[in-house]
Amino acid sequence: MRALIIRIFRFSRTETATHRKLDRGDVLWLRWVLLSLCVLIAQTVLLATGCFEQLNTAHTAMLQGAPFHLSADGAAQGDVLSPAIGFACSIGLTLYWAAVQMYQKSFGSRCLLTALALVAVALPGMLSVLWDRVLYVVPLLFCVSAVWLAVVCIPFFRIPRS
C-alpha cells in the first residue's frame, strides 16, 4: 500500500513538472460543457422550485382565450410530455444551442438566430391546441434564452475571433 502511494505521489509530481497548456480544442470543449451545465443546472433549480408553473398556467389561460379556444378538457389533461421527456428535450436543445451560439461571430447574428429559435420553439406550444392538448414550452424557451444571455454577457463563452 505504501509503495502505491509513493508511486502516485511521484507520478503527480512529474505531471506537474511537465504541465502544458490546453489545446484550442480542449478549451472549446471546456467552454461548451460549462455553458451547457450552467444552463441545465439553472433550469433544474427552476423546475424543482416550481417557478415555471405560473408561466405554464398563464400559457394554458392564453390558449383558452379568443384566437385559440382550447377546451376545458384539453386544459385539464395537462402537458403532452412527461417532465422527464421534457427535460430530455431540454438537454438536447441546450447542448445543440450552446454549440451554435458559441460559434457565432457577431452580436447581430446571435440575436437573429435566437429570435428565430424562440419562434421555432414556441410554435409547437401554440399549435398543440389543434389536437386539443397543451404543450408547455417554457423550459425550452428558458434554455434558448439562457444560453443566448450567457454567451452575450460572459466573454468566456464566446470563441475569440481569429
CSV table of C-alpha atoms in Angstrom, one decimal:
chain,number,residue,atom,x,y,z
A,1,MET,CA,0.0,0.0,0.0
A,2,ARG,CA,2.8,2.4,0.9
A,3,ALA,CA,4.5,1.7,-2.4
A,4,LEU,CA,1.4,2.5,-4.3
A,5,ILE,CA,1.0,5.9,-2.5
A,6,ILE,CA,4.7,6.7,-3.3
A,7,ARG,CA,4.2,5.9,-7.0
A,8,ILE,CA,1.1,8.0,-7.2
A,9,PHE,CA,2.9,10.9,-5.4
A,10,ARG,CA,5.9,10.6,-7.8
A,11,PHE,CA,3.6,10.4,-10.8
A,12,SER,CA,1.7,13.5,-9.8
A,13,ARG,CA,4.9,15.4,-9.3
A,14,THR,CA,6.3,14.5,-12.7
A,15,GLU,CA,3.0,15.5,-14.3
A,16,THR,CA,3.0,19.0,-12.7
A,17,ALA,CA,6.6,19.5,-13.8
A,18,THR,CA,5.7,18.8,-17.4
A,19,HIS,CA,2.5,20.8,-17.3
A,20,ARG,CA,1.4,22.0,-20.7
A,21,LYS,CA,-1.2,24.5,-22.0
A,22,LEU,CA,-4.5,23.2,-23.1
A,23,ASP,CA,-5.1,22.8,-26.8
A,24,ARG,CA,-7.6,25.0,-28.5
A,25,GLY,CA,-9.9,22.1,-28.9
A,26,ASP,CA,-9.8,21.3,-25.2
A,27,VAL,CA,-10.7,24.9,-24.3
A,28,LEU,CA,-13.6,24.8,-26.7
A,29,TRP,CA,-14.9,21.5,-25.2
A,30,LEU,CA,-14.5,23.1,-21.7
A,31,ARG,CA,-16.4,26.2,-22.6
A,32,TRP,CA,-19.2,24.2,-24.3
A,33,VAL,CA,-19.6,21.8,-21.3
A,34,LEU,CA,-19.5,24.6,-18.7
A,35,LEU,CA,-22.1,26.6,-20.6
A,36,SER,CA,-24.4,23.7,-21.1
A,37,LEU,CA,-24.1,22.6,-17.4
A,38,CYS,CA,-24.7,26.1,-16.1
A,39,VAL,CA,-27.9,26.4,-18.1
A,40,LEU,CA,-29.1,22.9,-17.3
A,41,ILE,CA,-28.4,23.4,-13.6
A,42,ALA,CA,-30.3,26.7,-13.6
A,43,GLN,CA,-33.2,25.0,-15.4
A,44,THR,CA,-33.2,22.1,-12.9
A,45,VAL,CA,-33.3,24.5,-10.0
A,46,LEU,CA,-36.2,26.5,-11.5
A,47,LEU,CA,-38.1,23.3,-12.3
A,48,ALA,CA,-37.6,21.9,-8.8
A,49,THR,CA,-38.8,25.2,-7.1
A,50,GLY,CA,-41.8,25.4,-9.4
A,51,CYS,CA,-41.0,28.7,-11.0
A,52,PHE,CA,-42.3,27.6,-14.3
A,53,GLU,CA,-45.7,26.6,-13.0
A,54,GLN,CA,-47.1,30.2,-13.1
A,55,LEU,CA,-45.9,30.6,-16.7
A,56,ASN,CA,-47.4,27.3,-17.6
A,57,THR,CA,-50.7,28.3,-16.1
A,58,ALA,CA,-50.6,31.6,-18.0
A,59,HIS,CA,-49.8,29.7,-21.2
A,60,THR,CA,-52.9,27.5,-20.7
A,61,ALA,CA,-55.1,30.5,-19.9
A,62,MET,CA,-53.8,32.2,-23.1
A,63,LEU,CA,-54.7,29.1,-25.2
A,64,GLN,CA,-58.2,29.1,-23.7
A,65,GLY,CA,-58.6,32.7,-25.0
A,66,ALA,CA,-60.0,34.2,-28.2
A,67,PRO,CA,-57.9,33.0,-31.1
A,68,PHE,CA,-57.1,29.5,-29.8
A,69,HIS,CA,-60.2,28.4,-27.9
A,70,LEU,CA,-58.7,25.4,-26.1
A,71,SER,CA,-61.4,23.4,-24.4
A,72,ALA,CA,-61.6,22.8,-20.7
A,73,ASP,CA,-61.0,19.1,-21.2
A,74,GLY,CA,-57.8,19.8,-23.1
A,75,ALA,CA,-56.6,22.2,-20.5
A,76,ALA,CA,-57.4,19.7,-17.7
A,77,GLN,CA,-55.3,17.0,-19.3
A,78,GLY,CA,-52.1,18.8,-18.7
A,79,ASP,CA,-48.9,18.7,-20.6
A,80,VAL,CA,-48.4,16.3,-23.6
A,81,LEU,CA,-44.9,15.5,-22.5
A,82,SER,CA,-44.0,14.0,-19.1
A,83,PRO,CA,-41.5,16.0,-17.1
A,84,ALA,CA,-38.7,13.5,-17.8
A,85,ILE,CA,-39.2,13.7,-21.6
A,86,GLY,CA,-39.5,17.4,-21.4
A,87,PHE,CA,-36.2,17.7,-19.6
A,88,ALA,CA,-34.5,15.3,-22.0
A,89,CYS,CA,-35.7,17.6,-24.8
A,90,SER,CA,-34.2,20.5,-22.9
A,91,ILE,CA,-30.8,18.7,-22.6
A,92,GLY,CA,-30.6,18.1,-26.3
A,93,LEU,CA,-31.7,21.6,-27.2
A,94,THR,CA,-29.2,23.1,-24.7
A,95,LEU,CA,-26.3,21.1,-26.0
A,96,TYR,CA,-27.0,21.9,-29.6
A,97,TRP,CA,-27.8,25.6,-29.0
A,98,ALA,CA,-24.7,26.2,-26.9
A,99,ALA,CA,-22.6,24.9,-29.7
A,100,VAL,CA,-24.4,27.1,-32.2
A,101,GLN,CA,-24.2,30.2,-30.1
A,102,MET,CA,-20.5,29.8,-29.3
A,103,TYR,CA,-19.6,29.9,-33.0
A,104,GLN,CA,-21.5,33.0,-34.0
A,105,LYS,CA,-19.1,35.9,-34.8
A,106,SER,CA,-21.3,38.9,-34.2
A,107,PHE,CA,-23.9,40.1,-31.7
A,108,GLY,CA,-26.4,40.6,-34.5
A,109,SER,CA,-26.2,37.1,-35.8
A,110,ARG,CA,-26.6,35.8,-32.2
A,111,CYS,CA,-29.7,37.9,-31.7
A,112,LEU,CA,-31.3,37.0,-35.0
A,113,LEU,CA,-30.7,33.2,-34.6
A,114,THR,CA,-32.0,33.4,-31.0
A,115,ALA,CA,-35.2,35.2,-32.2
A,116,LEU,CA,-35.8,32.5,-34.9
A,117,ALA,CA,-35.1,29.7,-32.4
A,118,LEU,CA,-37.5,31.2,-29.9
A,119,VAL,CA,-40.2,31.4,-32.5
A,120,ALA,CA,-39.5,27.8,-33.6
A,121,VAL,CA,-39.7,26.5,-30.1
A,122,ALA,CA,-42.8,28.5,-29.2
A,123,LEU,CA,-44.7,27.4,-32.3
A,124,PRO,CA,-45.5,23.8,-31.2
A,125,GLY,CA,-46.8,25.2,-27.9
A,126,MET,CA,-49.4,27.3,-29.9
A,127,LEU,CA,-50.2,24.6,-32.5
A,128,SER,CA,-50.8,21.9,-29.9
A,129,VAL,CA,-54.3,23.4,-29.5
A,130,LEU,CA,-55.2,21.8,-32.8
A,131,TRP,CA,-55.1,18.4,-31.0
A,132,ASP,CA,-56.9,19.9,-28.0
A,133,ARG,CA,-53.9,19.4,-25.8
A,134,VAL,CA,-51.3,21.7,-24.2
A,135,LEU,CA,-47.6,21.5,-24.8
A,136,TYR,CA,-45.6,23.5,-22.3
A,137,VAL,CA,-42.6,25.0,-23.9
A,138,VAL,CA,-41.5,27.4,-21.2
A,139,PRO,CA,-38.4,25.2,-20.1
A,140,LEU,CA,-37.3,25.0,-23.7
A,141,LEU,CA,-37.7,28.8,-24.2
A,142,PHE,CA,-35.7,29.2,-21.0
A,143,CYS,CA,-32.8,27.1,-22.4
A,144,VAL,CA,-32.6,29.0,-25.6
A,145,SER,CA,-32.7,32.4,-23.9
A,146,ALA,CA,-30.3,31.5,-21.1
A,147,VAL,CA,-27.7,30.2,-23.5
A,148,TRP,CA,-28.0,33.4,-25.5
A,149,LEU,CA,-27.8,35.6,-22.4
A,150,ALA,CA,-24.7,33.7,-21.1
A,151,VAL,CA,-22.9,33.9,-24.4
A,152,VAL,CA,-23.7,37.6,-24.8
A,153,CYS,CA,-22.9,38.6,-21.2
A,154,ILE,CA,-19.9,36.4,-20.4
A,155,PRO,CA,-17.0,36.7,-22.8
A,156,PHE,CA,-15.5,33.3,-21.7
A,157,PHE,CA,-18.2,31.5,-23.6
A,158,ARG,CA,-17.5,33.3,-26.8
A,159,ILE,CA,-14.9,31.9,-29.2
A,160,PRO,CA,-12.3,34.6,-29.9
A,161,ARG,CA,-12.1,35.9,-33.4
A,162,SER,CA,-9.1,34.6,-35.3
